[in-house]
Amino acid sequence: MQRVKWNIELKGHIYPCIVSFKKMKTIRVKIRDNYLEVSAPVGTSEKYIRDLIYENEEDLYARLSSYVPYFDLREDGYVYIFGKKYQIVVRDIKKKQCAIHGDSIYVYTSYIETALSIYLSQILYEYLKKRTSEYLPLFNRPMPRIQIKQYKGRWGSCYDQLNFVTFNFSLVYLDKELIDYVIVHELCHFIEPNHSPRFYAEVKKRMPDYKKRMKILEEKHV
């Protein structure tokens, strides 16, 4: 796979554009963080890709310009937790702990990132464990081992032979309906290890509106 990086101007603003050339038939353009990610068939010209992007300039610029990071880990910053924005309030009593009160999350140490990482990992793990156990009757299999990891390019992974599923830490920032989609997606890999039509048929059996959730998830940054 060949990968190149360009800069592209949309509405007078410059954005990075990462293009991957693959063995595929059609071009896909996605928004990732504050940049464009393009997958194109091998041999596609730069002009063709740029022309395609400019044909959709209005929509792409609107989505890029509305990009908001999941967090700003400064005192009086913010963090999104399960899709809701919380203001960070620091009360330094030398404890690496956090607590939510209303629309604020109190951090009881000056080490904001460390305390939040511990807290968010805990609440994400508990949610993943709870919802996985609730979906399991649809799969007729034992509870898998769950682990949270820092991935850069995926939301989760399934290890069939080990009865083991991993999930991206960044899921904690997203709406729960998107987390649930990732859970069902990974559990379906115990049935079908690839992304064939059979795989998505299994997903649909257990989550009929999965396409809507998947489309929203595709626009989220990992």
PDB file of C-alpha atoms in Angstrom:
ATOM      1  CA  MET A   1       0.000   0.000   0.000  1.00  0.00           C
ATOM      2  CA  GLN A   2       1.325   3.443  -0.969  1.00  0.00           C
ATOM      3  CA  ARG A   3       0.504   6.446   1.218  1.00  0.00           C
ATOM      4  CA  VAL A   4       1.086  10.119   0.449  1.00  0.00           C
ATOM      5  CA  LYS A   5       0.281  13.345   2.265  1.00  0.00           C
ATOM      6  CA  TRP A   6      -0.941  16.492   0.556  1.00  0.00           C
ATOM      7  CA  ASN A   7      -2.299  19.817   1.703  1.00  0.00           C
ATOM      8  CA  ILE A   8      -5.610  20.889   0.231  1.00  0.00           C
ATOM      9  CA  GLU A   9      -7.361  24.255   0.386  1.00  0.00           C
ATOM     10  CA  LEU A  10     -11.072  24.326   1.208  1.00  0.00           C
ATOM     11  CA  LYS A  11     -12.833  27.679   1.532  1.00  0.00           C
ATOM     12  CA  GLY A  12      -9.520  29.444   2.067  1.00  0.00           C
ATOM     13  CA  HIS A  13      -8.375  27.062   4.815  1.00  0.00           C
ATOM     14  CA  ILE A  14      -5.554  24.544   4.443  1.00  0.00           C
ATOM     15  CA  TYR A  15      -6.135  20.979   5.632  1.00  0.00           C
ATOM     16  CA  PRO A  16      -3.886  17.901   5.522  1.00  0.00           C
ATOM     17  CA  CYS A  17      -5.045  15.155   3.174  1.00  0.00           C
ATOM     18  CA  ILE A  18      -3.671  11.635   3.599  1.00  0.00           C
ATOM     19  CA  VAL A  19      -4.187   9.412   0.557  1.00  0.00           C
ATOM     20  CA  SER A  20      -3.747   5.630   0.615  1.00  0.00           C
ATOM     21  CA  PHE A  21      -3.598   3.763  -2.697  1.00  0.00           C
ATOM     22  CA  LYS A  22      -5.022   0.260  -2.374  1.00  0.00           C
ATOM     23  CA  LYS A  23      -6.403  -2.613  -4.415  1.00  0.00           C
ATOM     24  CA  MET A  24      -9.973  -1.360  -4.510  1.00  0.00           C
ATOM     25  CA  LYS A  25     -12.551  -0.234  -7.070  1.00  0.00           C
ATOM     26  CA  THR A  26     -13.925   3.053  -5.732  1.00  0.00           C
ATOM     27  CA  ILE A  27     -12.620   6.099  -3.888  1.00  0.00           C
ATOM     28  CA  ARG A  28     -13.601   6.749  -0.268  1.00  0.00           C
ATOM     29  CA  VAL A  29     -13.201  10.124   1.412  1.00  0.00           C
ATOM     30  CA  LYS A  30     -13.509  10.378   5.202  1.00  0.00           C
ATOM     31  CA  ILE A  31     -12.996  13.004   7.863  1.00  0.00           C
ATOM     32  CA  ARG A  32     -10.448  12.029  10.503  1.00  0.00           C
ATOM     33  CA  ASP A  33      -9.792  14.525  13.290  1.00  0.00           C
ATOM     34  CA  ASN A  34      -9.115  17.760  11.403  1.00  0.00           C
ATOM     35  CA  TYR A  35      -7.850  16.183   8.172  1.00  0.00           C
ATOM     36  CA  LEU A  36      -9.091  14.298   5.126  1.00  0.00           C
ATOM     37  CA  GLU A  37      -8.413  10.591   4.715  1.00  0.00           C
ATOM     38  CA  VAL A  38      -8.745   9.232   1.196  1.00  0.00           C
ATOM     39  CA  SER A  39      -8.591   5.614   0.034  1.00  0.00           C
ATOM     40  CA  ALA A  40      -8.202   5.282  -3.731  1.00  0.00           C
ATOM     41  CA  PRO A  41      -7.508   2.549  -6.298  1.00  0.00           C
ATOM     42  CA  VAL A  42      -3.855   2.156  -7.264  1.00  0.00           C
ATOM     43  CA  GLY A  43      -3.055   4.408 -10.214  1.00  0.00           C
ATOM     44  CA  THR A  44      -5.696   7.077  -9.502  1.00  0.00           C
ATOM     45  CA  SER A  45      -4.340  10.492 -10.475  1.00  0.00           C
ATOM     46  CA  GLU A  46      -3.899  13.308  -7.990  1.00  0.00           C
ATOM     47  CA  LYS A  47      -6.016  15.568 -10.215  1.00  0.00           C
ATOM     48  CA  TYR A  48      -8.926  13.124 -10.182  1.00  0.00           C
ATOM     49  CA  ILE A  49      -8.848  12.898  -6.382  1.00  0.00           C
ATOM     50  CA  ARG A  50      -8.572  16.656  -5.926  1.00  0.00           C
ATOM     51  CA  ASP A  51     -11.435  17.260  -8.376  1.00  0.00           C
ATOM     52  CA  LEU A  52     -13.596  14.804  -6.439  1.00  0.00           C
ATOM     53  CA  ILE A  53     -12.811  16.575  -3.173  1.00  0.00           C
ATOM     54  CA  TYR A  54     -13.635  19.991  -4.662  1.00  0.00           C
ATOM     55  CA  GLU A  55     -16.951  18.655  -5.949  1.00  0.00           C
ATOM     56  CA  ASN A  56     -17.846  18.072  -2.294  1.00  0.00           C
ATOM     57  CA  GLU A  57     -16.050  21.126  -0.909  1.00  0.00           C
ATOM     58  CA  GLU A  58     -19.058  22.632   0.899  1.00  0.00           C
ATOM     59  CA  ASP A  59     -19.873  19.457   2.836  1.00  0.00           C
ATOM     60  CA  LEU A  60     -16.263  18.539   3.602  1.00  0.00           C
ATOM     61  CA  TYR A  61     -15.409  22.035   4.812  1.00  0.00           C
ATOM     62  CA  ALA A  62     -18.501  22.154   7.042  1.00  0.00           C
ATOM     63  CA  ARG A  63     -17.509  18.896   8.695  1.00  0.00           C
ATOM     64  CA  LEU A  64     -13.822  19.782   9.041  1.00  0.00           C
ATOM     65  CA  SER A  65     -14.502  23.245  10.454  1.00  0.00           C
ATOM     66  CA  SER A  66     -16.875  21.824  13.054  1.00  0.00           C
ATOM     67  CA  TYR A  67     -14.230  19.413  14.394  1.00  0.00           C
ATOM     68  CA  VAL A  68     -14.013  19.547  18.191  1.00  0.00           C
ATOM     69  CA  PRO A  69     -11.374  17.548  20.126  1.00  0.00           C
ATOM     70  CA  TYR A  70     -12.645  15.096  22.709  1.00  0.00           C
ATOM     71  CA  PHE A  71     -10.831  16.916  25.498  1.00  0.00           C
ATOM     72  CA  ASP A  72      -8.808  19.898  26.624  1.00  0.00           C
ATOM     73  CA  LEU A  73      -6.942  18.625  29.662  1.00  0.00           C
ATOM     74  CA  ARG A  74      -6.137  21.959  31.237  1.00  0.00           C
ATOM     75  CA  GLU A  75      -7.640  23.349  34.403  1.00  0.00           C
ATOM     76  CA  ASP A  76     -11.024  24.765  33.363  1.00  0.00           C
ATOM     77  CA  GLY A  77     -10.793  22.652  30.205  1.00  0.00           C
ATOM     78  CA  TYR A  78     -13.241  19.918  29.269  1.00  0.00           C
ATOM     79  CA  VAL A  79     -13.628  16.261  28.441  1.00  0.00           C
ATOM     80  CA  TYR A  80     -16.374  14.337  26.655  1.00  0.00           C
ATOM     81  CA  ILE A  81     -17.596  11.260  28.510  1.00  0.00           C
ATOM     82  CA  PHE A  82     -20.094   8.987  26.746  1.00  0.00           C
ATOM     83  CA  GLY A  83     -20.952  11.835  24.396  1.00  0.00           C
ATOM     84  CA  LYS A  84     -21.546  14.487  27.059  1.00  0.00           C
ATOM     85  CA  LYS A  85     -19.237  17.447  27.648  1.00  0.00           C
ATOM     86  CA  TYR A  86     -17.962  18.007  31.205  1.00  0.00           C
ATOM     87  CA  GLN A  87     -15.993  20.983  32.474  1.00  0.00           C
ATOM     88  CA  ILE A  88     -12.812  20.048  34.325  1.00  0.00           C
ATOM     89  CA  VAL A  89     -12.594  21.468  37.852  1.00  0.00           C
ATOM     90  CA  VAL A  90      -9.343  20.870  39.740  1.00  0.00           C
ATOM     91  CA  ARG A  91      -9.357  20.533  43.523  1.00  0.00           C
ATOM     92  CA  ASP A  92      -5.838  19.399  44.326  1.00  0.00           C
ATOM     93  CA  ILE A  93      -5.898  17.252  47.470  1.00  0.00           C
ATOM     94  CA  LYS A  94      -3.127  14.964  46.192  1.00  0.00           C
ATOM     95  CA  LYS A  95      -5.449  12.119  45.203  1.00  0.00           C
ATOM     96  CA  LYS A  96      -5.528  10.704  41.681  1.00  0.00           C
ATOM     97  CA  GLN A  97      -9.297  10.473  41.729  1.00  0.00           C
ATOM     98  CA  CYS A  98     -12.207  12.057  39.876  1.00  0.00           C
ATOM     99  CA  ALA A  99     -15.919  12.519  40.477  1.00  0.00           C
ATOM    100  CA  ILE A 100     -18.745  13.832  38.319  1.00  0.00           C
ATOM    101  CA  HIS A 101     -21.107  16.436  39.764  1.00  0.00           C
ATOM    102  CA  GLY A 102     -23.677  17.817  37.375  1.00  0.00           C
ATOM    103  CA  ASP A 103     -21.945  19.071  34.242  1.00  0.00           C
ATOM    104  CA  SER A 104     -18.499  19.137  35.855  1.00  0.00           C
ATOM    105  CA  ILE A 105     -15.866  16.520  36.550  1.00  0.00           C
ATOM    106  CA  TYR A 106     -13.782  17.216  39.621  1.00  0.00           C
ATOM    107  CA  VAL A 107     -10.157  16.137  39.504  1.00  0.00           C
ATOM    108  CA  TYR A 108      -8.486  15.861  42.912  1.00  0.00           C
ATOM    109  CA  THR A 109      -4.884  16.233  41.785  1.00  0.00           C
ATOM    110  CA  SER A 110      -2.818  18.559  39.637  1.00  0.00           C
ATOM    111  CA  TYR A 111      -1.954  15.533  37.479  1.00  0.00           C
ATOM    112  CA  ILE A 112      -5.103  15.939  35.410  1.00  0.00           C
ATOM    113  CA  GLU A 113      -4.256  13.587  32.546  1.00  0.00           C
ATOM    114  CA  THR A 114      -3.187  10.733  34.838  1.00  0.00           C
ATOM    115  CA  ALA A 115      -6.253  10.967  37.062  1.00  0.00           C
ATOM    116  CA  LEU A 116      -8.653  11.202  34.140  1.00  0.00           C
ATOM    117  CA  SER A 117      -6.999   8.280  32.368  1.00  0.00           C
ATOM    118  CA  ILE A 118      -7.505   6.069  35.424  1.00  0.00           C
ATOM    119  CA  TYR A 119     -11.097   7.207  35.938  1.00  0.00           C
ATOM    120  CA  LEU A 120     -12.142   6.957  32.289  1.00  0.00           C
ATOM    121  CA  SER A 121     -10.584   3.514  31.934  1.00  0.00           C
ATOM    122  CA  GLN A 122     -12.552   2.311  34.946  1.00  0.00           C
ATOM    123  CA  ILE A 123     -15.937   3.593  33.809  1.00  0.00           C
ATOM    124  CA  LEU A 124     -15.396   2.414  30.224  1.00  0.00           C
ATOM    125  CA  TYR A 125     -14.403  -1.060  31.395  1.00  0.00           C
ATOM    126  CA  GLU A 126     -17.492  -1.319  33.597  1.00  0.00           C
ATOM    127  CA  TYR A 127     -19.742  -0.253  30.739  1.00  0.00           C
ATOM    128  CA  LEU A 128     -18.106  -2.653  28.277  1.00  0.00           C
ATOM    129  CA  LYS A 129     -18.384  -5.525  30.738  1.00  0.00           C
ATOM    130  CA  LYS A 130     -22.050  -4.800  31.489  1.00  0.00           C
ATOM    131  CA  ARG A 131     -23.158  -4.401  27.896  1.00  0.00           C
ATOM    132  CA  THR A 132     -21.119  -7.360  26.640  1.00  0.00           C
ATOM    133  CA  SER A 133     -22.792  -9.601  29.202  1.00  0.00           C
ATOM    134  CA  GLU A 134     -26.200  -8.279  28.117  1.00  0.00           C
ATOM    135  CA  TYR A 135     -25.505  -9.015  24.441  1.00  0.00           C
ATOM    136  CA  LEU A 136     -24.002 -12.456  25.045  1.00  0.00           C
ATOM    137  CA  PRO A 137     -27.336 -14.355  25.068  1.00  0.00           C
ATOM    138  CA  LEU A 138     -27.575 -13.413  21.377  1.00  0.00           C
ATOM    139  CA  PHE A 139     -24.305 -15.239  20.750  1.00  0.00           C
ATOM    140  CA  ASN A 140     -24.579 -18.317  22.965  1.00  0.00           C
ATOM    141  CA  ARG A 141     -20.984 -18.210  24.150  1.00  0.00           C
ATOM    142  CA  PRO A 142     -19.109 -17.615  27.419  1.00  0.00           C
ATOM    143  CA  MET A 143     -18.083 -14.161  28.591  1.00  0.00           C
ATOM    144  CA  PRO A 144     -14.889 -13.120  26.817  1.00  0.00           C
ATOM    145  CA  ARG A 145     -11.959 -11.469  28.526  1.00  0.00           C
ATOM    146  CA  ILE A 146     -12.056  -7.712  27.934  1.00  0.00           C
ATOM    147  CA  GLN A 147      -9.132  -5.332  27.717  1.00  0.00           C
ATOM    148  CA  ILE A 148      -8.872  -1.629  26.903  1.00  0.00           C
ATOM    149  CA  LYS A 149      -6.039  -0.462  24.651  1.00  0.00           C
ATOM    150  CA  GLN A 150      -4.802   2.728  23.020  1.00  0.00           C
ATOM    151  CA  TYR A 151      -5.327   2.081  19.315  1.00  0.00           C
ATOM    152  CA  LYS A 152      -4.699   4.623  16.564  1.00  0.00           C
ATOM    153  CA  GLY A 153      -6.618   3.084  13.702  1.00  0.00           C
ATOM    154  CA  ARG A 154      -9.294   0.751  15.035  1.00  0.00           C
ATOM    155  CA  TRP A 155     -12.080   0.648  17.596  1.00  0.00           C
ATOM    156  CA  GLY A 156     -11.552  -2.931  18.709  1.00  0.00           C
ATOM    157  CA  SER A 157     -10.200  -6.411  17.982  1.00  0.00           C
ATOM    158  CA  CYS A 158     -11.467  -9.941  18.499  1.00  0.00           C
ATOM    159  CA  TYR A 159      -9.236 -12.951  19.263  1.00  0.00           C
ATOM    160  CA  ASP A 160     -11.477 -15.927  18.696  1.00  0.00           C
ATOM    161  CA  GLN A 161      -9.167 -18.703  19.884  1.00  0.00           C
ATOM    162  CA  LEU A 162      -8.433 -16.853  23.137  1.00  0.00           C
ATOM    163  CA  ASN A 163     -12.025 -15.748  23.805  1.00  0.00           C
ATOM    164  CA  PHE A 164     -10.578 -12.271  24.141  1.00  0.00           C
ATOM    165  CA  VAL A 165     -11.815  -8.859  22.953  1.00  0.00           C
ATOM    166  CA  THR A 166      -9.989  -5.530  23.084  1.00  0.00           C
ATOM    167  CA  PHE A 167     -11.560  -2.075  22.823  1.00  0.00           C
ATOM    168  CA  ASN A 168     -10.120   1.334  22.060  1.00  0.00           C
ATOM    169  CA  PHE A 169      -9.828   3.694  25.033  1.00  0.00           C
ATOM    170  CA  SER A 170     -11.245   6.497  22.854  1.00  0.00           C
ATOM    171  CA  LEU A 171     -14.659   4.824  22.959  1.00  0.00           C
ATOM    172  CA  VAL A 172     -15.197   6.451  26.340  1.00  0.00           C
ATOM    173  CA  TYR A 173     -15.656   9.804  24.589  1.00  0.00           C
ATOM    174  CA  LEU A 174     -18.479   8.554  22.332  1.00  0.00           C
ATOM    175  CA  ASP A 175     -22.228   8.103  22.689  1.00  0.00           C
ATOM    176  CA  LYS A 176     -23.186   4.769  24.184  1.00  0.00           C
ATOM    177  CA  GLU A 177     -25.091   3.684  21.080  1.00  0.00           C
ATOM    178  CA  LEU A 178     -21.806   3.802  19.153  1.00  0.00           C
ATOM    179  CA  ILE A 179     -19.994   1.828  21.862  1.00  0.00           C
ATOM    180  CA  ASP A 180     -22.752  -0.769  21.696  1.00  0.00           C
ATOM    181  CA  TYR A 181     -22.236  -1.078  17.948  1.00  0.00           C
ATOM    182  CA  VAL A 182     -18.519  -1.760  18.460  1.00  0.00           C
ATOM    183  CA  ILE A 183     -19.350  -4.389  21.087  1.00  0.00           C
ATOM    184  CA  VAL A 184     -21.751  -6.219  18.763  1.00  0.00           C
ATOM    185  CA  HIS A 185     -19.330  -5.825  15.852  1.00  0.00           C
ATOM    186  CA  GLU A 186     -16.481  -7.463  17.757  1.00  0.00           C
ATOM    187  CA  LEU A 187     -18.665 -10.233  19.186  1.00  0.00           C
ATOM    188  CA  CYS A 188     -19.837 -11.065  15.665  1.00  0.00           C
ATOM    189  CA  HIS A 189     -16.218 -11.757  14.762  1.00  0.00           C
ATOM    190  CA  PHE A 190     -16.499 -14.860  16.940  1.00  0.00           C
ATOM    191  CA  ILE A 191     -18.919 -16.069  14.244  1.00  0.00           C
ATOM    192  CA  GLU A 192     -17.339 -14.584  11.107  1.00  0.00           C
ATOM    193  CA  PRO A 193     -13.659 -13.521  11.307  1.00  0.00           C
ATOM    194  CA  ASN A 194     -13.789 -11.149   8.303  1.00  0.00           C
ATOM    195  CA  HIS A 195     -15.979  -8.315   7.014  1.00  0.00           C
ATOM    196  CA  SER A 196     -17.859 -10.326   4.416  1.00  0.00           C
ATOM    197  CA  PRO A 197     -21.590  -9.946   3.673  1.00  0.00           C
ATOM    198  CA  ARG A 198     -22.124 -12.917   6.001  1.00  0.00           C
ATOM    199  CA  PHE A 199     -20.459 -10.983   8.803  1.00  0.00           C
ATOM    200  CA  TYR A 200     -22.705  -7.944   8.401  1.00  0.00           C
ATOM    201  CA  ALA A 201     -25.732 -10.235   8.165  1.00  0.00           C
ATOM    202  CA  GLU A 202     -24.823 -11.512  11.635  1.00  0.00           C
ATOM    203  CA  VAL A 203     -24.475  -7.919  12.895  1.00  0.00           C
ATOM    204  CA  LYS A 204     -27.872  -6.996  11.457  1.00  0.00           C
ATOM    205  CA  LYS A 205     -29.549  -9.935  13.216  1.00  0.00           C
ATOM    206  CA  ARG A 206     -28.481  -8.502  16.548  1.00  0.00           C
ATOM    207  CA  MET A 207     -28.572  -4.782  15.743  1.00  0.00           C
ATOM    208  CA  PRO A 208     -30.996  -3.966  12.905  1.00  0.00           C
ATOM    209  CA  ASP A 209     -29.990  -0.260  12.804  1.00  0.00           C
ATOM    210  CA  TYR A 210     -26.250  -0.991  12.697  1.00  0.00           C
ATOM    211  CA  LYS A 211     -25.741   0.886   9.404  1.00  0.00           C
ATOM    212  CA  LYS A 212     -26.864   4.152  10.980  1.00  0.00           C
ATOM    213  CA  ARG A 213     -24.520   3.668  13.920  1.00  0.00           C
ATOM    214  CA  MET A 214     -21.648   2.556  11.703  1.00  0.00           C
ATOM    215  CA  LYS A 215     -22.010   5.640   9.495  1.00  0.00           C
ATOM    216  CA  ILE A 216     -21.831   7.958  12.528  1.00  0.00           C
ATOM    217  CA  LEU A 217     -18.852   6.050  13.919  1.00  0.00           C
ATOM    218  CA  GLU A 218     -16.958   6.368  10.629  1.00  0.00           C
ATOM    219  CA  GLU A 219     -16.895  10.151  11.120  1.00  0.00           C
ATOM    220  CA  LYS A 220     -15.449   9.926  14.633  1.00  0.00           C
ATOM    221  CA  HIS A 221     -11.726  10.234  15.194  1.00  0.00           C
ATOM    222  CA  VAL A 222      -9.913   7.416  16.942  1.00  0.00           C
TER     223      VAL A 222
END
